[in-house]
Amino acid sequence: MSPNLSALLYLGASLCFILSLRGLSSPESSRRGNFYGILGMAIAIITTLLGDVILGFETIFGGLLIGGALGALIAHRIKMTALPQLVAAFHSLVGLAAVCVAAAALYAPSSFGIGGMEGIKTAALIEMGLGTAIGAITFTGSVIAFLKLQGLVGSKPLTYPGQHFVNAGLLVGIFFFIYQLSVTGEFDAFWILTGLSLLLGVLLILPIGGADMPVIVSMLNSYSGWAACGIGFTLQNHLLIITGALVGASGAILSYIMCKGMNRSIFNVILGGFGGDASQGSSTNAAEDDRPVKQGSAEDAAFLMKNARSVIIVPGYGMAVAQAQHALREMVDVLKAHKVKVRFAIHPVAGRMPGHMNVLLAEASIPYEDVLELDEINRDFSSTDVAFVIGANDVTNPAAKTDPKSPIYGMPILDVERAGTVLFVKRSMASGYAGVQNELFYRDNTMMLFGDAKKVCEKILKAME
């Protein structure tokens, strides 16, 4: 394939990726966005395979076959509730791939066209060092995020005295060995750089509390893009540079938006600095609190909602775990048939990754116009008869506004406590992912509905009918 045709096809693939991001910015156009993304990737792969640098297809097709089979198997078996940790795991693979490509380029520069017997070009060594550092940080950081989301590592922040100084020292060491690598091209400098970066990835994510994990997933997505972009410069591949920059920039923008939604500092996210004081919060576990709560039944909930003028539903991770979205949709249809105004309130970090709740509601064919973000609906809770909270916890906790020592203090929440009645669906009185009790449980206008979210919705639906 001629270089001009290859460049033209790569440009077309880049445009498809841009259109994909544009489509994925809205639920209505997300299917079209996915199509453009698939099309762009297909063009990119075929163009690369037809390039002059390909010496043999056996290994490539073997990798495609193994990777494709594993991807299909994972896609078939993965549950919607496990998507956040799956995304984190995939980010780790992107980071690891960047490190492996950099190592291959270092040991065989002539195969990548970045040097020969006289040594690797200085510019290529700098690009290789930056890509390796970001890729290694992404790899171990994503692994820790996966372990936290999977519950294999506790969601509470793991902090120690002087952690910021240690991180700063590691960062200085990383830049020093990038310089050493660019000057000497030594293998030892590369592997020390890799080791320091792998360690920094672990230490950046360990201090992050569970409530802030959605921001971390988004930021690691950005890191993986910049790692790919850096390796794209090493390989002199324009498509990889463009694609990596798109992923890196979009991930950073999303992280910034989420930080604003949580009242967090974007710089603290990058430096692994927030969540560090969470363990010192004054809030106790809800299971240890002996204050009485008001417990209701499905019949009580059905009566209150059928006789309401307005109901706002607040979905959370508990709804995802129980796969209750379809039963919830049936319940909403019955309420609308009784002329009840029903809307959904989505917090920016509901669930465990950006857009988690939107995907689940779209899966149940909830109309997009009924799904509103925090800023659009928060003012309406005070004029709402019933707020139906199904599986959400930290995003409705008034402690975010009243307890300065709480790990979620300062995070904007959905003001469900202002509704006439709050129906709260939970399995138990256990705390949320942030590890703090929800003060909303003990409010006079709150009625607890204990049980599996799907079964509770089915019981309410039966009582309505």
Short mmCIF file of C-alpha atoms in Angstrom, two decimals:
data_model
loop_
_atom_site.label_atom_id
_atom_site.label_comp_id
_atom_site.label_asym_id
_atom_site.label_seq_id
_atom_site.Cartn_x
_atom_site.Cartn_y
_atom_site.Cartn_z
CA MET A 1 0.00 0.00 0.00
CA SER A 2 1.35 3.43 -0.94
CA PRO A 3 2.20 5.88 1.87
CA ASN A 4 -0.31 8.43 0.55
CA LEU A 5 -3.19 5.94 0.54
CA SER A 6 -2.21 4.70 3.99
CA ALA A 7 -2.16 8.27 5.32
CA LEU A 8 -5.56 8.95 3.75
CA LEU A 9 -7.11 5.84 5.33
CA TYR A 10 -5.59 6.69 8.70
CA LEU A 11 -7.14 10.15 8.41
CA GLY A 12 -10.51 8.54 7.68
CA ALA A 13 -10.14 6.30 10.74
CA SER A 14 -9.29 9.35 12.86
CA LEU A 15 -12.43 11.13 11.67
CA CYS A 16 -14.47 8.04 12.59
CA PHE A 17 -13.01 8.13 16.11
CA ILE A 18 -13.90 11.80 16.46
CA LEU A 19 -17.46 11.10 15.28
CA SER A 20 -17.57 8.19 17.72
CA LEU A 21 -16.76 10.45 20.67
CA ARG A 22 -19.35 12.92 19.44
CA GLY A 23 -21.98 10.18 19.26
CA LEU A 24 -21.14 8.76 22.67
CA SER A 25 -21.75 12.16 24.27
CA SER A 26 -25.50 11.51 24.28
CA PRO A 27 -27.60 8.39 24.94
CA GLU A 28 -29.71 9.09 21.85
CA SER A 29 -26.70 8.92 19.53
CA SER A 30 -24.62 6.34 21.43
CA ARG A 31 -25.40 3.48 19.02
CA ARG A 32 -24.23 5.61 16.11
CA GLY A 33 -21.12 6.52 18.10
CA ASN A 34 -20.34 2.85 18.69
CA PHE A 35 -20.75 2.15 14.98
CA TYR A 36 -18.30 4.89 14.03
CA GLY A 37 -15.82 3.59 16.60
CA ILE A 38 -16.02 0.04 15.21
CA LEU A 39 -15.70 1.32 11.64
CA GLY A 40 -12.68 3.46 12.49
CA MET A 41 -10.93 0.59 14.26
CA ALA A 42 -11.63 -1.78 11.36
CA ILE A 43 -10.12 0.71 8.90
CA ALA A 44 -7.10 1.22 11.16
CA ILE A 45 -6.41 -2.51 11.57
CA ILE A 46 -6.82 -3.35 7.88
CA THR A 47 -4.62 -0.42 6.82
CA THR A 48 -1.90 -1.46 9.25
CA LEU A 49 -2.00 -5.09 8.12
CA LEU A 50 -1.60 -4.03 4.48
CA GLY A 51 1.40 -1.84 5.29
CA ASP A 52 4.92 -2.53 4.01
CA VAL A 53 6.33 -3.04 7.52
CA ILE A 54 4.41 -6.28 8.08
CA LEU A 55 6.80 -9.21 7.61
CA GLY A 56 4.42 -12.06 8.45
CA PHE A 57 0.81 -12.62 9.42
CA GLU A 58 1.05 -15.83 11.47
CA THR A 59 1.75 -14.22 14.82
CA ILE A 60 -0.65 -11.33 14.13
CA PHE A 61 -3.58 -13.56 13.24
CA GLY A 62 -2.78 -15.82 16.17
CA GLY A 63 -2.98 -12.82 18.50
CA LEU A 64 -6.19 -11.61 16.87
CA LEU A 65 -7.74 -15.06 17.24
CA ILE A 66 -6.79 -15.42 20.91
CA GLY A 67 -7.67 -11.84 21.82
CA GLY A 68 -10.93 -11.92 19.88
CA ALA A 69 -12.00 -15.17 21.52
CA LEU A 70 -11.21 -13.85 24.99
CA GLY A 71 -13.01 -10.57 24.26
CA ALA A 72 -16.11 -12.37 22.99
CA LEU A 73 -16.12 -14.66 26.03
CA ILE A 74 -15.79 -11.73 28.45
CA ALA A 75 -18.49 -9.73 26.66
CA HIS A 76 -20.86 -12.69 26.81
CA ARG A 77 -20.32 -13.42 30.50
CA ILE A 78 -19.79 -9.99 32.01
CA LYS A 79 -22.58 -8.56 34.13
CA MET A 80 -23.59 -4.91 33.96
CA THR A 81 -22.58 -4.52 37.59
CA ALA A 82 -19.03 -5.59 36.77
CA LEU A 83 -18.49 -3.08 33.95
CA PRO A 84 -16.50 -0.60 36.10
CA GLN A 85 -13.87 -3.15 37.10
CA LEU A 86 -13.81 -4.51 33.54
CA VAL A 87 -13.04 -1.01 32.23
CA ALA A 88 -10.28 -0.65 34.83
CA ALA A 89 -8.83 -4.03 33.80
CA PHE A 90 -8.83 -3.04 30.12
CA HIS A 91 -7.08 0.23 30.98
CA SER A 92 -4.34 -1.78 32.67
CA LEU A 93 -3.80 -3.76 29.47
CA VAL A 94 -3.37 -0.57 27.44
CA GLY A 95 -0.72 0.62 29.88
CA LEU A 96 1.05 -2.75 29.83
CA ALA A 97 1.00 -2.77 26.02
CA ALA A 98 2.67 0.66 25.97
CA VAL A 99 5.49 -0.61 28.22
CA CYS A 100 5.95 -3.77 26.14
CA VAL A 101 6.11 -1.85 22.86
CA ALA A 102 8.63 0.58 24.35
CA ALA A 103 10.79 -2.32 25.55
CA ALA A 104 10.63 -3.96 22.13
CA ALA A 105 11.61 -0.70 20.44
CA LEU A 106 14.53 -0.27 22.85
CA TYR A 107 15.93 -3.73 22.18
CA ALA A 108 15.25 -3.74 18.41
CA PRO A 109 15.26 -0.10 17.23
CA SER A 110 15.96 -0.93 13.59
CA SER A 111 12.68 -2.88 13.39
CA PHE A 112 10.79 0.28 14.36
CA GLY A 113 12.83 2.68 12.23
CA ILE A 114 14.06 4.74 15.17
CA GLY A 115 17.78 3.94 14.99
CA GLY A 116 20.43 1.44 13.98
CA MET A 117 23.94 0.54 14.95
CA GLU A 118 24.71 4.13 15.87
CA GLY A 119 22.02 4.08 18.54
CA ILE A 120 18.44 5.28 19.03
CA LYS A 121 17.57 8.87 18.26
CA THR A 122 17.37 11.12 21.35
CA ALA A 123 13.86 12.32 20.49
CA ALA A 124 12.67 8.71 20.23
CA LEU A 125 14.22 7.89 23.62
CA ILE A 126 12.41 10.82 25.26
CA GLU A 127 9.11 9.75 23.71
CA MET A 128 9.78 6.16 24.74
CA GLY A 129 10.53 7.20 28.32
CA LEU A 130 7.37 9.29 28.68
CA GLY A 131 5.19 6.58 27.13
CA THR A 132 6.73 3.96 29.40
CA ALA A 133 6.24 6.04 32.55
CA ILE A 134 2.60 6.84 31.81
CA GLY A 135 1.91 3.27 30.67
CA ALA A 136 3.42 1.71 33.80
CA ILE A 137 1.53 4.09 36.10
CA THR A 138 -1.66 3.28 34.20
CA PHE A 139 -1.02 -0.47 34.48
CA THR A 140 -0.53 -0.76 38.24
CA GLY A 141 -2.99 2.05 39.02
CA SER A 142 -5.68 0.29 37.00
CA VAL A 143 -4.91 -3.03 38.69
CA ILE A 144 -5.41 -1.42 42.12
CA ALA A 145 -8.63 0.23 40.91
CA PHE A 146 -9.84 -3.17 39.66
CA LEU A 147 -9.05 -4.80 43.02
CA LYS A 148 -10.91 -2.05 44.90
CA LEU A 149 -13.96 -2.20 42.64
CA GLN A 150 -14.00 -6.00 42.78
CA GLY A 151 -13.88 -5.89 46.58
CA LEU A 152 -10.55 -7.71 46.78
CA VAL A 153 -9.01 -4.62 48.38
CA GLY A 154 -10.93 -2.52 50.90
CA SER A 155 -12.64 0.61 49.59
CA LYS A 156 -11.34 2.72 52.48
CA PRO A 157 -8.33 4.97 51.75
CA LEU A 158 -5.02 3.31 52.62
CA THR A 159 -2.83 6.16 53.81
CA TYR A 160 0.49 6.55 55.60
CA PRO A 161 2.49 9.52 56.92
CA GLY A 162 4.48 11.41 54.31
CA GLN A 163 2.77 9.78 51.32
CA HIS A 164 2.89 12.99 49.28
CA PHE A 165 6.65 13.33 49.81
CA VAL A 166 7.16 9.71 48.76
CA ASN A 167 5.08 10.27 45.60
CA ALA A 168 6.97 13.47 44.85
CA GLY A 169 10.29 11.65 45.29
CA LEU A 170 9.19 8.89 42.93
CA LEU A 171 8.08 11.48 40.36
CA VAL A 172 11.48 13.22 40.54
CA GLY A 173 13.17 9.83 40.11
CA ILE A 174 11.03 9.06 37.07
CA PHE A 175 11.99 12.31 35.33
CA PHE A 176 15.65 11.73 36.23
CA PHE A 177 15.70 8.30 34.62
CA ILE A 178 13.81 9.58 31.57
CA TYR A 179 16.70 12.02 31.22
CA GLN A 180 19.24 9.23 31.77
CA LEU A 181 17.51 7.07 29.17
CA SER A 182 17.46 9.90 26.62
CA VAL A 183 21.18 10.63 27.14
CA THR A 184 22.60 7.11 27.43
CA GLY A 185 19.99 4.75 25.97
CA GLU A 186 20.96 2.22 28.64
CA PHE A 187 18.70 -0.74 29.37
CA ASP A 188 19.21 -0.32 33.15
CA ALA A 189 17.81 3.24 33.06
CA PHE A 190 14.75 1.97 31.18
CA TRP A 191 13.98 -0.81 33.68
CA ILE A 192 14.57 1.40 36.73
CA LEU A 193 12.24 3.97 35.16
CA THR A 194 9.66 1.22 34.62
CA GLY A 195 9.97 -0.03 38.20
CA LEU A 196 9.57 3.45 39.71
CA SER A 197 6.53 4.12 37.52
CA LEU A 198 4.91 0.81 38.46
CA LEU A 199 5.39 1.63 42.15
CA LEU A 200 4.01 5.16 41.73
CA GLY A 201 0.88 3.77 40.07
CA VAL A 202 0.17 1.67 43.15
CA LEU A 203 0.85 4.48 45.62
CA LEU A 204 -1.29 6.98 43.70
CA ILE A 205 -4.44 4.86 43.79
CA LEU A 206 -4.23 3.18 47.21
CA PRO A 207 -5.07 6.43 49.11
CA ILE A 208 -8.23 6.95 47.04
CA GLY A 209 -11.49 6.17 48.86
CA GLY A 210 -14.31 4.16 47.35
CA ALA A 211 -16.61 7.17 46.93
CA ASP A 212 -14.09 8.76 44.55
CA MET A 213 -13.37 5.64 42.50
CA PRO A 214 -15.53 6.70 39.50
CA VAL A 215 -13.24 9.71 39.01
CA ILE A 216 -10.21 7.43 39.14
CA VAL A 217 -11.64 5.13 36.46
CA SER A 218 -12.11 8.16 34.23
CA MET A 219 -8.63 9.53 34.95
CA LEU A 220 -6.98 6.15 34.28
CA ASN A 221 -8.81 6.16 30.96
CA SER A 222 -7.07 9.45 30.22
CA TYR A 223 -3.69 8.06 31.29
CA SER A 224 -4.08 5.07 28.98
CA GLY A 225 -4.72 7.45 26.07
CA TRP A 226 -1.62 9.52 26.76
CA ALA A 227 0.44 6.34 27.09
CA ALA A 228 -0.75 5.24 23.65
CA CYS A 229 -0.04 8.70 22.29
CA GLY A 230 3.54 8.63 23.59
CA ILE A 231 4.21 5.25 22.03
CA GLY A 232 2.64 6.54 18.81
CA PHE A 233 5.45 9.10 18.59
CA THR A 234 8.00 6.33 19.16
CA LEU A 235 6.49 4.23 16.37
CA GLN A 236 5.96 7.30 14.17
CA ASN A 237 2.35 6.23 13.75
CA HIS A 238 0.09 9.24 13.21
CA LEU A 239 -3.13 7.35 13.85
CA LEU A 240 -1.91 6.10 17.23
CA ILE A 241 -0.89 9.65 18.15
CA ILE A 242 -4.30 11.07 17.20
CA THR A 243 -6.28 8.24 18.83
CA GLY A 244 -4.24 8.39 22.04
CA ALA A 245 -4.64 12.16 22.22
CA LEU A 246 -8.41 11.87 21.71
CA VAL A 247 -8.74 9.30 24.50
CA GLY A 248 -6.41 11.23 26.78
CA ALA A 249 -8.10 14.58 26.26
CA SER A 250 -11.67 13.25 26.48
CA GLY A 251 -10.83 11.29 29.63
CA ALA A 252 -9.26 14.36 31.22
CA ILE A 253 -12.29 16.51 30.35
CA LEU A 254 -14.67 13.91 31.78
CA SER A 255 -12.56 13.68 34.94
CA TYR A 256 -12.70 17.46 35.30
CA ILE A 257 -16.49 17.47 34.90
CA MET A 258 -16.82 14.72 37.49
CA CYS A 259 -14.50 16.53 39.89
CA LYS A 260 -16.72 19.59 39.64
CA GLY A 261 -19.71 17.34 40.32
CA MET A 262 -17.99 16.01 43.45
CA ASN A 263 -16.38 19.26 44.59
CA ARG A 264 -12.92 17.73 44.22
CA SER A 265 -9.69 19.21 42.88
CA ILE A 266 -8.49 17.83 39.55
CA PHE A 267 -4.88 18.31 40.69
CA ASN A 268 -5.52 16.20 43.78
CA VAL A 269 -6.90 13.46 41.54
CA ILE A 270 -3.77 13.47 39.39
CA LEU A 271 -1.48 13.44 42.43
CA GLY A 272 -3.50 10.84 44.35
CA GLY A 273 -4.06 13.33 47.12
CA PHE A 274 -7.75 13.29 47.94
CA GLY A 275 -9.46 10.77 50.16
CA GLY A 276 -6.47 10.74 52.44
CA ASP A 277 -8.28 12.01 55.50
CA ALA A 278 -11.34 9.86 55.08
CA SER A 279 -10.27 7.37 57.66
CA GLN A 280 -10.38 10.09 60.29
CA GLY A 281 -14.01 10.94 59.70
CA SER A 282 -16.36 11.05 62.64
CA SER A 283 -19.12 9.05 61.03
CA THR A 284 -19.63 5.53 62.33
CA ASN A 285 -20.85 2.53 60.46
CA ALA A 286 -24.61 2.48 60.10
CA ALA A 287 -24.74 -1.07 61.43
CA GLU A 288 -23.38 0.21 64.77
CA ASP A 289 -25.98 2.97 65.10
CA ASP A 290 -28.89 2.07 67.37
CA ARG A 291 -31.15 4.94 66.37
CA PRO A 292 -34.59 3.78 65.29
CA VAL A 293 -35.68 3.89 61.66
CA LYS A 294 -39.14 3.82 60.12
CA GLN A 295 -39.70 0.60 58.19
CA GLY A 296 -42.47 0.22 55.63
CA SER A 297 -43.91 -2.43 53.33
CA ALA A 298 -44.45 -2.74 49.60
CA GLU A 299 -48.14 -1.97 50.15
CA ASP A 300 -47.25 1.27 51.95
CA ALA A 301 -44.96 2.31 49.13
CA ALA A 302 -47.54 1.44 46.46
CA PHE A 303 -50.22 3.51 48.21
CA LEU A 304 -47.95 6.54 48.64
CA MET A 305 -46.72 6.55 45.04
CA LYS A 306 -50.10 5.87 43.40
CA ASN A 307 -51.59 8.81 45.29
CA ALA A 308 -48.69 11.17 44.59
CA ARG A 309 -48.64 13.88 41.98
CA SER A 310 -44.88 13.68 41.43
CA VAL A 311 -42.32 10.91 42.02
CA ILE A 312 -38.56 11.20 41.50
CA ILE A 313 -36.61 7.95 41.32
CA VAL A 314 -32.94 7.93 42.32
CA PRO A 315 -31.16 4.78 41.06
CA GLY A 316 -27.82 3.57 42.40
CA TYR A 317 -25.44 0.64 42.41
CA GLY A 318 -27.91 -1.48 44.41
CA MET A 319 -30.31 -1.34 41.47
CA ALA A 320 -27.51 -2.51 39.19
CA VAL A 321 -26.60 -5.42 41.47
CA ALA A 322 -30.21 -6.62 41.64
CA GLN A 323 -30.82 -5.99 37.91
CA ALA A 324 -34.00 -4.20 38.96
CA GLN A 325 -34.23 -1.76 36.05
CA HIS A 326 -36.82 -3.78 34.11
CA ALA A 327 -39.11 -4.27 37.12
CA LEU A 328 -38.67 -0.58 37.85
CA ARG A 329 -39.74 0.27 34.30
CA GLU A 330 -42.97 -1.72 34.74
CA MET A 331 -43.63 0.09 38.01
CA VAL A 332 -43.11 3.44 36.28
CA ASP A 333 -45.55 2.50 33.52
CA VAL A 334 -48.25 1.79 36.10
CA LEU A 335 -47.59 5.11 37.86
CA LYS A 336 -47.81 7.01 34.59
CA ALA A 337 -51.09 5.24 33.83
CA HIS A 338 -52.37 6.75 37.09
CA LYS A 339 -51.30 10.24 35.90
CA VAL A 340 -48.30 10.40 38.24
CA LYS A 341 -45.40 12.51 36.98
CA VAL A 342 -42.29 10.28 37.15
CA ARG A 343 -38.70 11.32 36.55
CA PHE A 344 -35.25 9.90 37.25
CA ALA A 345 -32.46 11.79 39.01
CA ILE A 346 -28.90 10.79 38.11
CA HIS A 347 -25.89 11.85 40.15
CA PRO A 348 -22.64 12.35 38.16
CA VAL A 349 -20.98 9.48 40.06
CA ALA A 350 -23.98 7.19 40.58
CA GLY A 351 -22.82 3.59 40.29
CA ARG A 352 -19.11 2.96 39.95
CA MET A 353 -18.26 4.54 36.63
CA PRO A 354 -19.48 7.50 34.56
CA GLY A 355 -22.80 6.81 32.84
CA HIS A 356 -23.38 3.52 34.67
CA MET A 357 -26.99 4.32 35.60
CA ASN A 358 -27.78 5.85 32.21
CA VAL A 359 -26.74 2.62 30.49
CA LEU A 360 -28.91 0.49 32.78
CA LEU A 361 -31.96 2.72 32.34
CA ALA A 362 -31.50 2.79 28.57
CA GLU A 363 -31.33 -1.01 28.65
CA ALA A 364 -34.81 -1.00 30.22
CA SER A 365 -36.06 1.47 27.56
CA ILE A 366 -36.60 4.32 30.02
CA PRO A 367 -37.31 7.43 27.90
CA TYR A 368 -34.28 9.71 27.72
CA GLU A 369 -36.37 12.78 28.45
CA ASP A 370 -37.32 11.31 31.85
CA VAL A 371 -33.67 10.97 32.93
CA LEU A 372 -32.27 14.20 34.38
CA GLU A 373 -28.88 15.14 35.82
CA LEU A 374 -28.34 16.57 39.30
CA ASP A 375 -28.25 20.21 38.22
CA GLU A 376 -31.46 19.83 36.24
CA ILE A 377 -33.62 18.22 38.92
CA ASN A 378 -32.20 19.02 42.35
CA ARG A 379 -34.42 22.06 42.83
CA ASP A 380 -37.53 19.95 42.20
CA PHE A 381 -37.20 17.66 45.23
CA SER A 382 -38.77 20.24 47.54
CA SER A 383 -41.98 20.17 45.46
CA THR A 384 -42.01 16.38 45.01
CA ASP A 385 -44.38 14.14 46.94
CA VAL A 386 -42.22 11.00 46.90
CA ALA A 387 -38.52 10.35 46.30
CA PHE A 388 -37.91 6.66 45.57
CA VAL A 389 -34.25 5.83 46.25
CA ILE A 390 -33.34 2.41 44.91
CA GLY A 391 -29.86 1.26 45.81
CA ALA A 392 -28.24 4.71 45.94
CA ASN A 393 -26.47 5.65 49.15
CA ASP A 394 -23.53 8.05 49.27
CA VAL A 395 -24.99 10.36 46.59
CA THR A 396 -28.03 11.04 48.83
CA ASN A 397 -26.23 11.36 52.17
CA PRO A 398 -26.89 14.73 53.88
CA ALA A 399 -23.59 14.30 55.76
CA ALA A 400 -21.93 15.64 52.62
CA LYS A 401 -23.39 19.02 53.57
CA THR A 402 -23.35 18.86 57.37
CA ASP A 403 -20.34 16.81 58.57
CA PRO A 404 -16.94 18.44 57.80
CA LYS A 405 -15.15 15.29 58.97
CA SER A 406 -17.00 13.00 56.59
CA PRO A 407 -14.98 11.64 53.63
CA ILE A 408 -17.77 12.77 51.30
CA TYR A 409 -18.04 16.29 52.76
CA GLY A 410 -18.36 18.92 50.05
CA MET A 411 -19.65 16.50 47.43
CA PRO A 412 -22.86 17.82 45.84
CA ILE A 413 -25.67 15.37 46.55
CA LEU A 414 -29.21 14.82 45.39
CA ASP A 415 -31.45 16.68 47.86
CA VAL A 416 -33.89 13.80 48.32
CA GLU A 417 -34.43 14.69 52.00
CA ARG A 418 -36.47 17.70 50.82
CA ALA A 419 -39.16 15.48 49.28
CA GLY A 420 -42.45 14.96 51.14
CA THR A 421 -41.66 11.27 51.67
CA VAL A 422 -38.47 9.35 50.96
CA LEU A 423 -38.82 5.64 50.19
CA PHE A 424 -35.37 4.07 50.57
CA VAL A 425 -34.80 0.58 49.12
CA LYS A 426 -31.81 -1.23 50.65
CA ARG A 427 -30.84 -4.76 51.60
CA SER A 428 -29.72 -3.70 55.07
CA MET A 429 -28.53 -0.76 57.15
CA ALA A 430 -24.95 -1.23 55.93
CA SER A 431 -22.99 1.83 54.88
CA GLY A 432 -22.36 2.78 51.27
CA TYR A 433 -19.19 2.35 49.23
CA ALA A 434 -17.58 5.34 50.96
CA GLY A 435 -17.86 3.48 54.27
CA VAL A 436 -20.03 6.03 56.12
CA GLN A 437 -23.58 5.84 57.37
CA ASN A 438 -26.35 7.70 55.59
CA GLU A 439 -28.06 10.25 57.84
CA LEU A 440 -31.07 10.10 55.54
CA PHE A 441 -32.04 6.73 57.03
CA TYR A 442 -32.98 8.40 60.32
CA ARG A 443 -34.98 11.35 59.00
CA ASP A 444 -38.65 11.58 60.01
CA ASN A 445 -39.83 11.59 56.39
CA THR A 446 -37.83 8.48 55.40
CA MET A 447 -39.37 5.02 55.15
CA MET A 448 -36.97 2.08 54.71
CA LEU A 449 -37.93 -0.78 52.39
CA PHE A 450 -35.53 -3.62 53.15
CA GLY A 451 -34.87 -6.34 50.60
CA ASP A 452 -33.48 -7.09 47.16
CA ALA A 453 -34.23 -4.11 44.90
CA LYS A 454 -35.78 -6.20 42.13
CA LYS A 455 -38.01 -8.16 44.50
CA VAL A 456 -39.10 -4.98 46.28
CA CYS A 457 -40.08 -3.41 42.94
CA GLU A 458 -41.99 -6.53 41.94
CA LYS A 459 -43.88 -6.51 45.25
CA ILE A 460 -44.73 -2.82 44.86
CA LEU A 461 -45.89 -3.47 41.30
CA LYS A 462 -48.14 -6.30 42.48
CA ALA A 463 -49.59 -4.11 45.21
CA MET A 464 -50.30 -1.35 42.66
CA GLU A 465 -52.11 -3.72 40.35
#
